[in-house]
Short mmCIF file of C-alpha atoms in Angstrom, two decimals:
data_model
loop_
_atom_site.label_atom_id
_atom_site.label_comp_id
_atom_site.label_asym_id
_atom_site.label_seq_id
_atom_site.Cartn_x
_atom_site.Cartn_y
_atom_site.Cartn_z
CA UNK A 1 0.00 0.00 0.00
CA UNK A 2 1.32 3.45 -0.88
CA UNK A 3 0.49 6.42 1.35
CA UNK A 4 1.55 10.01 1.67
CA UNK A 5 3.05 10.72 5.08
CA UNK A 6 2.21 14.44 4.97
CA UNK A 7 -1.01 15.67 6.55
CA UNK A 8 -3.91 15.67 4.11
CA UNK A 9 -7.29 17.43 4.20
CA UNK A 10 -10.17 15.37 5.55
CA UNK A 11 -11.37 13.10 2.76
CA UNK A 12 -15.07 13.34 1.95
CA UNK A 13 -15.09 11.25 -1.26
CA UNK A 14 -13.42 7.89 -1.84
CA UNK A 15 -13.30 6.22 -5.25
CA UNK A 16 -12.62 2.48 -5.13
CA UNK A 17 -11.44 0.71 -8.29
CA UNK A 18 -11.08 -3.11 -8.38
CA UNK A 19 -8.51 -4.21 -10.96
CA UNK A 20 -7.27 -7.46 -12.39
CA UNK A 21 -4.99 -7.56 -15.43
CA UNK A 22 -5.81 -4.02 -16.57
CA UNK A 23 -2.27 -2.72 -17.14
CA UNK A 24 -3.21 -0.94 -20.39
CA UNK A 25 -6.37 0.63 -18.98
CA UNK A 26 -5.36 1.85 -15.53
CA UNK A 27 -3.24 4.80 -16.73
CA UNK A 28 -5.96 6.35 -18.92
CA UNK A 29 -8.52 5.56 -16.19
CA UNK A 30 -6.48 7.41 -13.57
CA UNK A 31 -6.20 10.42 -15.89
CA UNK A 32 -9.95 10.44 -16.54
CA UNK A 33 -10.76 10.07 -12.84
CA UNK A 34 -8.40 12.90 -11.90
CA UNK A 35 -9.87 15.19 -14.56
CA UNK A 36 -13.35 14.67 -13.11
CA UNK A 37 -12.49 14.65 -9.40
CA UNK A 38 -10.33 17.78 -9.56
CA UNK A 39 -13.42 19.66 -10.70
CA UNK A 40 -15.44 18.66 -7.63
CA UNK A 41 -15.53 20.58 -4.33
CA UNK A 42 -14.94 17.41 -2.28
CA UNK A 43 -11.52 16.37 -1.01
CA UNK A 44 -11.01 12.95 -2.57
CA UNK A 45 -8.92 9.82 -2.58
CA UNK A 46 -8.57 7.08 -5.20
CA UNK A 47 -8.11 3.54 -3.92
CA UNK A 48 -6.80 1.16 -6.58
CA UNK A 49 -7.15 -2.48 -5.57
CA UNK A 50 -5.06 -4.98 -7.53
CA UNK A 51 -6.68 -8.41 -7.30
CA UNK A 52 -3.65 -10.58 -8.06
CA UNK A 53 -2.87 -9.25 -11.54
CA UNK A 54 -0.25 -11.08 -13.60
CA UNK A 55 0.18 -8.63 -16.48
CA UNK A 56 2.19 -5.82 -14.89
CA UNK A 57 -0.79 -3.94 -13.45
CA UNK A 58 0.85 -3.81 -10.00
CA UNK A 59 3.92 -2.03 -11.36
CA UNK A 60 1.80 0.55 -13.19
CA UNK A 61 -0.22 1.19 -10.03
CA UNK A 62 2.89 1.83 -7.95
CA UNK A 63 4.13 4.36 -10.51
CA UNK A 64 0.79 6.17 -10.39
CA UNK A 65 0.79 6.21 -6.57
CA UNK A 66 4.30 7.66 -6.45
CA UNK A 67 3.21 10.64 -8.57
CA UNK A 68 -0.26 11.23 -7.11
CA UNK A 69 -0.75 11.73 -3.35
CA UNK A 70 -4.49 11.15 -3.79
CA UNK A 71 -3.84 7.50 -4.73
CA UNK A 72 -3.59 4.51 -2.42
CA UNK A 73 -2.74 1.08 -3.83
CA UNK A 74 -3.92 -2.14 -2.18
CA UNK A 75 -2.40 -5.36 -3.51
CA UNK A 76 -4.07 -8.72 -2.93
CA UNK A 77 -1.75 -11.69 -3.28
CA UNK A 78 -4.06 -13.72 -5.51
CA UNK A 79 -7.30 -13.36 -7.42
CA UNK A 80 -9.93 -13.36 -4.68
CA UNK A 81 -12.60 -11.85 -6.93
CA UNK A 82 -14.32 -8.51 -7.31
CA UNK A 83 -16.31 -8.68 -4.07
CA UNK A 84 -13.15 -9.24 -2.02
CA UNK A 85 -11.33 -6.47 -3.89
CA UNK A 86 -14.16 -4.03 -3.25
CA UNK A 87 -14.39 -5.05 0.41
CA UNK A 88 -10.66 -4.35 0.82
CA UNK A 89 -11.19 -0.93 -0.74
CA UNK A 90 -14.18 -0.20 1.49
CA UNK A 91 -12.17 -1.12 4.58
CA UNK A 92 -9.49 1.42 3.68
CA UNK A 93 -11.81 4.18 2.42
CA UNK A 94 -12.02 7.32 4.55
CA UNK A 95 -14.71 9.17 2.61
CA UNK A 96 -18.24 9.94 3.75
CA UNK A 97 -19.35 8.88 0.26
CA UNK A 98 -17.76 5.94 -1.55
CA UNK A 99 -17.94 5.56 -5.33
CA UNK A 100 -17.05 2.34 -7.12
CA UNK A 101 -16.07 2.15 -10.77
CA UNK A 102 -14.77 -0.69 -12.94
CA UNK A 103 -11.16 -0.60 -14.09
CA UNK A 104 -11.74 -1.45 -17.76
CA UNK A 105 -12.70 2.07 -18.99
CA UNK A 106 -16.20 0.93 -19.93
CA UNK A 107 -17.66 3.09 -17.14
CA UNK A 108 -17.17 6.84 -17.61
CA UNK A 109 -15.72 8.84 -14.69
CA UNK A 110 -17.50 11.90 -16.08
CA UNK A 111 -20.76 10.39 -14.77
CA UNK A 112 -19.60 10.49 -11.13
CA UNK A 113 -20.92 14.02 -10.45
CA UNK A 114 -24.41 12.90 -11.51
CA UNK A 115 -24.34 10.08 -8.96
CA UNK A 116 -23.15 12.45 -6.26
CA UNK A 117 -25.92 14.92 -7.08
CA UNK A 118 -28.44 12.15 -6.49
CA UNK A 119 -26.76 11.26 -3.18
CA UNK A 120 -27.14 14.94 -2.22
CA UNK A 121 -30.88 14.57 -2.76
CA UNK A 122 -30.92 12.24 0.23
CA UNK A 123 -30.49 8.75 -1.24
CA UNK A 124 -28.23 6.19 0.45
CA UNK A 125 -27.23 4.34 -2.73
CA UNK A 126 -27.19 5.50 -6.35
CA UNK A 127 -26.65 2.85 -9.00
CA UNK A 128 -25.65 3.43 -12.60
CA UNK A 129 -27.84 2.10 -15.40
CA UNK A 130 -26.01 1.19 -18.61
CA UNK A 131 -29.12 1.70 -20.72
CA UNK A 132 -27.11 1.54 -23.95
CA UNK A 133 -24.56 -1.21 -23.33
CA UNK A 134 -21.52 -1.61 -25.58
CA UNK A 135 -21.38 -5.40 -25.17
CA UNK A 136 -22.35 -8.51 -27.10
CA UNK A 137 -26.10 -9.13 -27.17
CA UNK A 138 -26.05 -12.88 -26.54
CA UNK A 139 -22.93 -13.12 -24.38
CA UNK A 140 -23.58 -10.18 -22.04
CA UNK A 141 -26.71 -8.07 -22.66
CA UNK A 142 -29.36 -10.83 -22.81
CA UNK A 143 -28.08 -12.89 -19.83
CA UNK A 144 -27.62 -9.71 -17.81
CA UNK A 145 -31.14 -8.54 -18.62
CA UNK A 146 -32.64 -11.83 -17.41
CA UNK A 147 -30.55 -11.76 -14.23
CA UNK A 148 -31.50 -8.15 -13.50
CA UNK A 149 -35.21 -8.91 -13.79
CA UNK A 150 -34.86 -11.87 -11.45
CA UNK A 151 -32.89 -9.88 -8.88
CA UNK A 152 -35.39 -7.02 -9.00
CA UNK A 153 -38.25 -9.48 -8.50
CA UNK A 154 -36.57 -11.39 -5.67
CA UNK A 155 -35.34 -8.31 -3.84
CA UNK A 156 -38.24 -6.00 -4.59
CA UNK A 157 -35.81 -3.29 -5.73
CA UNK A 158 -36.76 -1.92 -9.18
CA UNK A 159 -33.27 -1.38 -10.63
CA UNK A 160 -32.49 -2.09 -14.27
CA UNK A 161 -28.78 -2.83 -13.89
CA UNK A 162 -27.54 -4.41 -10.66
CA UNK A 163 -24.26 -5.37 -12.34
CA UNK A 164 -23.13 -1.84 -13.22
CA UNK A 165 -19.81 -1.18 -11.50
CA UNK A 166 -20.46 2.56 -11.23
CA UNK A 167 -22.26 3.17 -7.94
CA UNK A 168 -22.23 5.67 -5.06
CA UNK A 169 -22.83 4.78 -1.41
CA UNK A 170 -23.09 6.63 1.86
CA UNK A 171 -20.40 5.01 3.97
CA UNK A 172 -22.75 4.16 6.86
CA UNK A 173 -24.61 1.80 4.49
CA UNK A 174 -21.44 -0.17 3.75
CA UNK A 175 -20.33 -0.16 7.38
CA UNK A 176 -23.24 -2.44 8.26
CA UNK A 177 -22.78 -4.97 5.44
CA UNK A 178 -20.61 -8.09 5.34
CA UNK A 179 -20.02 -9.27 1.79
CA UNK A 180 -19.23 -12.81 0.65
CA UNK A 181 -18.77 -14.63 -2.64
CA UNK A 182 -19.99 -12.36 -5.44
CA UNK A 183 -22.43 -10.29 -3.41
CA UNK A 184 -21.08 -6.89 -4.50
CA UNK A 185 -23.69 -6.70 -7.27
CA UNK A 186 -26.46 -7.24 -4.71
CA UNK A 187 -25.49 -4.46 -2.29
CA UNK A 188 -28.49 -2.29 -3.31
CA UNK A 189 -30.82 -5.24 -2.66
CA UNK A 190 -29.21 -6.17 0.66
CA UNK A 191 -29.14 -2.57 1.87
CA UNK A 192 -32.70 -1.89 0.75
CA UNK A 193 -33.89 -4.84 2.85
CA UNK A 194 -32.76 -2.97 5.99
CA UNK A 195 -34.20 0.39 5.00
CA UNK A 196 -31.63 2.06 2.73
CA UNK A 197 -33.02 4.28 -0.04
CA UNK A 198 -31.88 3.41 -3.56
CA UNK A 199 -31.95 5.45 -6.77
CA UNK A 200 -30.73 4.89 -10.33
CA UNK A 201 -29.30 7.19 -12.99
CA UNK A 202 -28.48 6.47 -16.62
CA UNK A 203 -24.74 6.37 -17.32
CA UNK A 204 -22.56 5.99 -20.39
CA UNK A 205 -21.02 2.66 -21.36
CA UNK A 206 -18.05 2.31 -23.70
CA UNK A 207 -16.58 -0.64 -25.61
CA UNK A 208 -13.61 -2.31 -23.94
CA UNK A 209 -10.40 -0.94 -25.51
CA UNK A 210 -7.78 -3.26 -24.04
CA UNK A 211 -7.64 -6.60 -22.27
CA UNK A 212 -10.32 -9.24 -21.88
CA UNK A 213 -13.54 -9.28 -19.91
CA UNK A 214 -13.60 -11.45 -16.79
CA UNK A 215 -17.32 -12.13 -17.19
CA UNK A 216 -19.50 -13.79 -19.79
CA UNK A 217 -22.08 -16.47 -20.49
CA UNK A 218 -19.87 -19.07 -18.76
CA UNK A 219 -20.79 -17.48 -15.42
CA UNK A 220 -24.50 -18.25 -15.85
CA UNK A 221 -24.49 -21.26 -13.45
CA UNK A 222 -22.75 -19.14 -10.79
CA UNK A 223 -25.33 -16.39 -11.21
CA UNK A 224 -28.15 -18.90 -10.70
CA UNK A 225 -26.57 -20.07 -7.43
CA UNK A 226 -26.09 -16.44 -6.35
CA UNK A 227 -29.77 -15.74 -7.00
CA UNK A 228 -30.80 -18.72 -4.89
CA UNK A 229 -28.58 -17.41 -2.11
CA UNK A 230 -30.12 -13.94 -2.45
CA UNK A 231 -33.58 -15.45 -2.13
CA UNK A 232 -32.64 -16.99 1.22
CA UNK A 233 -30.92 -13.79 2.40
#
């Protein structure tokens, strides 16, 4: 983990980015995040969580952290998965509001202010909705659409896109949740069940430029098991 030893202003916004084998994307992502966050009134930090990358991502992250005092790097020894990476980021986050964003450049950092504006309206969680997805219809869009309808029905939370990585949370919501397996996508459902207010805003979605997706139709059996678990929760 890389930290700046000098005294910093109190952080009000934390951005947590889970990463695995995104060496070509993390540099442009950091630049885009900085361009957006520098324009906000909040004091911010960026927490980059490397989930056991094997493509040189860790080295790129350390270079970024050396040049940017806003950046903290957390390195997990092996690939524990996105939920574990996010949980590690949440544990280290100091902000009153925590934003998550995927590390593949498909989410757009420029949408973060719109999520924060919705948080300012009084919501506890604001989830992005990739209404126009830049993914394959049969490998990603169709299976995701079916899963989202099932989750919304089971949880009683009318979101269109539980799997969108771009979300904003009040930290007190996350402080009371323990996440296991692949439950990160179900945080709005779990939090709503104990009274958290949830909203949704449309966000941009871009084609992947570099690297390979870690998700696809092969995960369908896992998603079915996750949904059964959600039903019992």
